PDB file of C-alpha atoms in Angstrom:
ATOM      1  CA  UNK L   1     -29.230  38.913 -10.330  1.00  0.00           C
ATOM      2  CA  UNK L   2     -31.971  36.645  -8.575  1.00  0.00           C
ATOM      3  CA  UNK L   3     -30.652  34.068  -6.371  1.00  0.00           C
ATOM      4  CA  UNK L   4     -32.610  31.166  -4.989  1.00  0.00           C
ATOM      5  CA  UNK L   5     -31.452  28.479  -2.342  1.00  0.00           C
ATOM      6  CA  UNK L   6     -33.055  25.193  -1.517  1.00  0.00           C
ATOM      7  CA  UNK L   7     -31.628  23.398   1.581  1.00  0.00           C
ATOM      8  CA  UNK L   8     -32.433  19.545   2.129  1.00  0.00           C
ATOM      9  CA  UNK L   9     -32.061  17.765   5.759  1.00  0.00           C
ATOM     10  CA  UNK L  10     -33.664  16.383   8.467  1.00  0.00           C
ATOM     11  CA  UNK L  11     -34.211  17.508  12.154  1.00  0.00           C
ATOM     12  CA  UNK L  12     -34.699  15.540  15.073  1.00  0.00           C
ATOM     13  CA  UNK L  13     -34.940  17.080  18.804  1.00  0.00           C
ATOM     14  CA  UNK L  14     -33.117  14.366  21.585  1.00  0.00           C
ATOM     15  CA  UNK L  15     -32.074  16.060  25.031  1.00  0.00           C
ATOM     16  CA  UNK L  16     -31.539  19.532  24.907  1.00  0.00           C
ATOM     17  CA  UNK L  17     -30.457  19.674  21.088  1.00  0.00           C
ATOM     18  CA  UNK L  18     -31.752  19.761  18.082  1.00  0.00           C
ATOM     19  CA  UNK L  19     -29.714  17.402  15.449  1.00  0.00           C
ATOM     20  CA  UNK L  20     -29.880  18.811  12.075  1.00  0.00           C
ATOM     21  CA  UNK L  21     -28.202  15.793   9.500  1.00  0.00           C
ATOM     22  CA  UNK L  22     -28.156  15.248   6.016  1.00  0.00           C
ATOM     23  CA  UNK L  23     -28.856  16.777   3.002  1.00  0.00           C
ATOM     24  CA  UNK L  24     -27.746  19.611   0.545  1.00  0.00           C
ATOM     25  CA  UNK L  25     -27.554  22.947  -0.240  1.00  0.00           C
ATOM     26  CA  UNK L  26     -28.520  23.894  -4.311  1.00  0.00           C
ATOM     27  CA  UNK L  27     -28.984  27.601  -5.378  1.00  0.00           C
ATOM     28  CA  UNK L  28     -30.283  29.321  -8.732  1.00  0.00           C
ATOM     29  CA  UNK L  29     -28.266  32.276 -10.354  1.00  0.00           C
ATOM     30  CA  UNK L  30     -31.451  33.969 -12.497  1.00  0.00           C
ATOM     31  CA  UNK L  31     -32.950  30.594 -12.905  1.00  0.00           C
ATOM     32  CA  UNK L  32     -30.171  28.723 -13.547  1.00  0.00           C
ATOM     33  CA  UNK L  33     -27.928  26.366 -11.853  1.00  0.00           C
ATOM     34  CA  UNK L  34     -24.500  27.358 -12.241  1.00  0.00           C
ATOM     35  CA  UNK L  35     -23.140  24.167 -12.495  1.00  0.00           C
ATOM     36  CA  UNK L  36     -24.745  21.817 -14.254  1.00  0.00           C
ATOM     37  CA  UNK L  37     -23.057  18.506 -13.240  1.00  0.00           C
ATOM     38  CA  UNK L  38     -23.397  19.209  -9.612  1.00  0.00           C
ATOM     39  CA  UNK L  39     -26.038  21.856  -9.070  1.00  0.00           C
ATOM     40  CA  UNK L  40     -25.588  21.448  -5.280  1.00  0.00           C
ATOM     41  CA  UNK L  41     -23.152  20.523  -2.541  1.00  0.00           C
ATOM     42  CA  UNK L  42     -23.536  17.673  -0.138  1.00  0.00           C
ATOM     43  CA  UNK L  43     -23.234  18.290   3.529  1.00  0.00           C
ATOM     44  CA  UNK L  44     -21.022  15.717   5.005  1.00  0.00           C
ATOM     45  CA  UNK L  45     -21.784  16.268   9.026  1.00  0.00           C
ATOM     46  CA  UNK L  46     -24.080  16.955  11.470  1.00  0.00           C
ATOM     47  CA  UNK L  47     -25.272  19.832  13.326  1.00  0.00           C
ATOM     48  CA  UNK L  48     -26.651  20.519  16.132  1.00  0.00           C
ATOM     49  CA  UNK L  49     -28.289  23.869  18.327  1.00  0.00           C
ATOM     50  CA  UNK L  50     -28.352  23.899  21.988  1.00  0.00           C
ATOM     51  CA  UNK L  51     -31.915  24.191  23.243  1.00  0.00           C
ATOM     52  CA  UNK L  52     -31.221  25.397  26.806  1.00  0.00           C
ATOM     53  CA  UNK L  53     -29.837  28.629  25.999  1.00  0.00           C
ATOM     54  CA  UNK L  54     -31.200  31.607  24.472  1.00  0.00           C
ATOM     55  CA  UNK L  55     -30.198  32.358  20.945  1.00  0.00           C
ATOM     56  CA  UNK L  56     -31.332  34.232  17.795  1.00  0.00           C
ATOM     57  CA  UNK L  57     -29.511  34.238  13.988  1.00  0.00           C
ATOM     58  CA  UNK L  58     -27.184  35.875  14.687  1.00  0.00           C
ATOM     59  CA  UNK L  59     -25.816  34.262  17.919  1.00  0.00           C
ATOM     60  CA  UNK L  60     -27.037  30.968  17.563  1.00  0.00           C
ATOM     61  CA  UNK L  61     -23.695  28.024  18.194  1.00  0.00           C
ATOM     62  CA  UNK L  62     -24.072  25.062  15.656  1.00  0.00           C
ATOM     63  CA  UNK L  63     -22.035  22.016  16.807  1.00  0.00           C
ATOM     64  CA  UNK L  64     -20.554  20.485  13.878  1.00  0.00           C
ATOM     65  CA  UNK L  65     -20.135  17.221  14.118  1.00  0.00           C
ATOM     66  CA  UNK L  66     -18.247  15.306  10.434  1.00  0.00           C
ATOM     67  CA  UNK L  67     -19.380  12.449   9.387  1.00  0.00           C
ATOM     68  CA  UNK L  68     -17.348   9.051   8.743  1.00  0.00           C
ATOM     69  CA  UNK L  69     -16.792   8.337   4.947  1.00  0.00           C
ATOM     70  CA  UNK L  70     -18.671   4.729   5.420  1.00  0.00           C
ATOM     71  CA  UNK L  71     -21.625   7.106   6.858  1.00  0.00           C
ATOM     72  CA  UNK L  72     -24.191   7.462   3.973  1.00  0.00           C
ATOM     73  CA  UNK L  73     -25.055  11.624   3.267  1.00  0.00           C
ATOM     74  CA  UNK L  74     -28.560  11.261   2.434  1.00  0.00           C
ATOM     75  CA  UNK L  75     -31.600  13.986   1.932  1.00  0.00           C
ATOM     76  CA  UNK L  76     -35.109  13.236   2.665  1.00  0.00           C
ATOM     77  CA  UNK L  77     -34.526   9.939   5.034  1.00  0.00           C
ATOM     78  CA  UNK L  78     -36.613   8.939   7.909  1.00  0.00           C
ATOM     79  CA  UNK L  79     -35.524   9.438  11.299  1.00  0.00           C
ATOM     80  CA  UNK L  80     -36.864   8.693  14.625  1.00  0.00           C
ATOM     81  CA  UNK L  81     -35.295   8.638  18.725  1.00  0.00           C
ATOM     82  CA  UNK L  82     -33.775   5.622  20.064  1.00  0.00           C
ATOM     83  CA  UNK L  83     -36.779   5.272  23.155  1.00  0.00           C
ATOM     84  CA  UNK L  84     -33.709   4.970  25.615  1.00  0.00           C
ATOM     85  CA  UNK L  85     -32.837   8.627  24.547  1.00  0.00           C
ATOM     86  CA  UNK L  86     -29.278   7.857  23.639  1.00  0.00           C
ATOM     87  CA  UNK L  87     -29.474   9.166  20.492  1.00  0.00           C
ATOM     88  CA  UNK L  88     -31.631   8.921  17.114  1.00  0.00           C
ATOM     89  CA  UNK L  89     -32.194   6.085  13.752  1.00  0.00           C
ATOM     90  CA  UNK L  90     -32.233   7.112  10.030  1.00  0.00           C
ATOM     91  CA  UNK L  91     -33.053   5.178   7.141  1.00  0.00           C
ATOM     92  CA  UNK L  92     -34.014   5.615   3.804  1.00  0.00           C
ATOM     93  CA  UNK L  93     -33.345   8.727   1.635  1.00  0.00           C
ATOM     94  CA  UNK L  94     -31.919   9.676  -1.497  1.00  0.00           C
ATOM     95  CA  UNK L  95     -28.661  10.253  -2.164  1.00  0.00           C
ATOM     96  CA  UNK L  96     -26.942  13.971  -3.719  1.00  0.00           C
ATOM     97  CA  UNK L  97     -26.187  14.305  -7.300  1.00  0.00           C
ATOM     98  CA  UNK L  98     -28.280  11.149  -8.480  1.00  0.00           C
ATOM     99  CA  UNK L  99     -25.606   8.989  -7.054  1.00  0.00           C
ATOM    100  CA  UNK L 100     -26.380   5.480  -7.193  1.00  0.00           C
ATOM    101  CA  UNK L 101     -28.697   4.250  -4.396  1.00  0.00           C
ATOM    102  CA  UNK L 102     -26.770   2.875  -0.935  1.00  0.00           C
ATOM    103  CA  UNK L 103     -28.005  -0.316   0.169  1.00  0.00           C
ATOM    104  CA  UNK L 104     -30.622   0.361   2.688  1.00  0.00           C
ATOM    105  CA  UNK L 105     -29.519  -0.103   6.050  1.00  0.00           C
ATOM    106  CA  UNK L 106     -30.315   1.930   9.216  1.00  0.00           C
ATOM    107  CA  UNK L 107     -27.954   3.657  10.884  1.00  0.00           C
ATOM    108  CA  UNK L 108     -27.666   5.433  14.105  1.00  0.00           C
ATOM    109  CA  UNK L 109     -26.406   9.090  15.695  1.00  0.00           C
ATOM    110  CA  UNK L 110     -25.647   8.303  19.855  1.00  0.00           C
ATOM    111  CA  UNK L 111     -25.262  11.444  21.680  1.00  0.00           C
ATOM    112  CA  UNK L 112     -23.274  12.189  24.148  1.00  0.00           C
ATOM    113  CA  UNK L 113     -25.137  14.785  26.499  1.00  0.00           C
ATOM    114  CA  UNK L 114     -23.160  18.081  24.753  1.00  0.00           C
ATOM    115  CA  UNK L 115     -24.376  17.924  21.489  1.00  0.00           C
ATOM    116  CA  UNK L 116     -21.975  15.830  19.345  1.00  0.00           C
ATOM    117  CA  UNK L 117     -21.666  12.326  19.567  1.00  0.00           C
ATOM    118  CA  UNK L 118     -20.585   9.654  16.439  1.00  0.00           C
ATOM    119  CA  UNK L 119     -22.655   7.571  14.010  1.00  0.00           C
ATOM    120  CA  UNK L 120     -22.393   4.067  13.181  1.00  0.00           C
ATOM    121  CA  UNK L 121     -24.451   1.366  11.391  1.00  0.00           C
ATOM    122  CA  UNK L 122     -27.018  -0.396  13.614  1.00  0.00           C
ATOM    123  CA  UNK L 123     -26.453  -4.065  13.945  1.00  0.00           C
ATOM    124  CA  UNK L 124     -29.745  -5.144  16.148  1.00  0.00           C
ATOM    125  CA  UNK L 125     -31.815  -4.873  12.290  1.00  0.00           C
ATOM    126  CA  UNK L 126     -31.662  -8.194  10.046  1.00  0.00           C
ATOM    127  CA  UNK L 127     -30.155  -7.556   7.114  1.00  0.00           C
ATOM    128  CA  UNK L 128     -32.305  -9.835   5.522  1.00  0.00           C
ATOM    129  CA  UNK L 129     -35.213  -8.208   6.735  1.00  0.00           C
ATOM    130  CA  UNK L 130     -33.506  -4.676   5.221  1.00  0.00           C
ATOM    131  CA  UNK L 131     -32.920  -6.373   1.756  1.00  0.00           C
ATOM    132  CA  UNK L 132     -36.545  -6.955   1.183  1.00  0.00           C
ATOM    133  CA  UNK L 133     -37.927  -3.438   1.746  1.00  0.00           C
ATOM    134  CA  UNK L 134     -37.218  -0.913  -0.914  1.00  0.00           C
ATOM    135  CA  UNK L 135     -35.623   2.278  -0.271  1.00  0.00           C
ATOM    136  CA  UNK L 136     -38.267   5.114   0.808  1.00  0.00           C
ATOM    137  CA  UNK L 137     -38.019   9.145   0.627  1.00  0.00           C
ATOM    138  CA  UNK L 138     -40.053  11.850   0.829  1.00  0.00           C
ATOM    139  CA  UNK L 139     -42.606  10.226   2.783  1.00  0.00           C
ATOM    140  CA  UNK L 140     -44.269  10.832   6.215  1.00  0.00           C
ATOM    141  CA  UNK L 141     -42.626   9.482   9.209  1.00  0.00           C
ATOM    142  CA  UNK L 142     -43.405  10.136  13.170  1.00  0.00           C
TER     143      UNK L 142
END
């Protein structure tokens, strides 16, 4: 038996962590999915790896930090540092499973200094603004 795995998410350094968020994790059994109606599972939290400390594979810590149910899990989405250093934006993305599209609003992950920290939807963005750009994924972001 040949097994393949595909894993989906986005990583963003802020302090000393690196923030690993969205996405899923899909695998082939010889070629096949083996489940058809949902080939992958959704990860509903965010991690993150201390970058102070020395680590390898097999010793690495993730911080695992769950996500609210109103927070979006998304693969592929943009996501850039808040310039004050409190924490990071993401927007755009696709959602697991084909699910219907979210309505495109940015949200944002503030840190706390020990690698967790909580999301919630920015406010400072016009929604109106939001509403007339389309959804974007897969593309290049800095």
């Amino acid at each position: 038996m040949s097994v393949g795995l595909l894993i989906i998410f986005t990583a963003i350094v802020v302090g000393d962590y690196l923030y690993i968020d969205g996405g899923e994790i899909s695998h082939m059994e010889d070629g096949t999915m083996p489940n058809r109606t949902n080939p992958s599972h959704a990860i509903s939290h965010t991690l993150s790896i201390p970058l102070g400390v020395s680590w390898d594979n097999q010793t690495v810590d993730f911080n695992k930090i769950p996500k609210p149910s109103s927070v979006p899990i998304l693969n592929n989405q943009a996501a850039w540092r808040d310039p004050s250093g409190s924490g990071f934006y993401i927007r755009g993305g696709v959602t697991p499973y084909h699910a219907q599209p979210l309505p495109s609003d940015m949200w944002k992950f503030t840190t706390d200094g020990s690698g967790g920290g909580f999301w919630a939807k920015e406010k400072r963005v016009s929604s109106v603004a939001l509403s007339r750009n389309i959804r974007t994924t897969h593309g290049a972001w800095t």
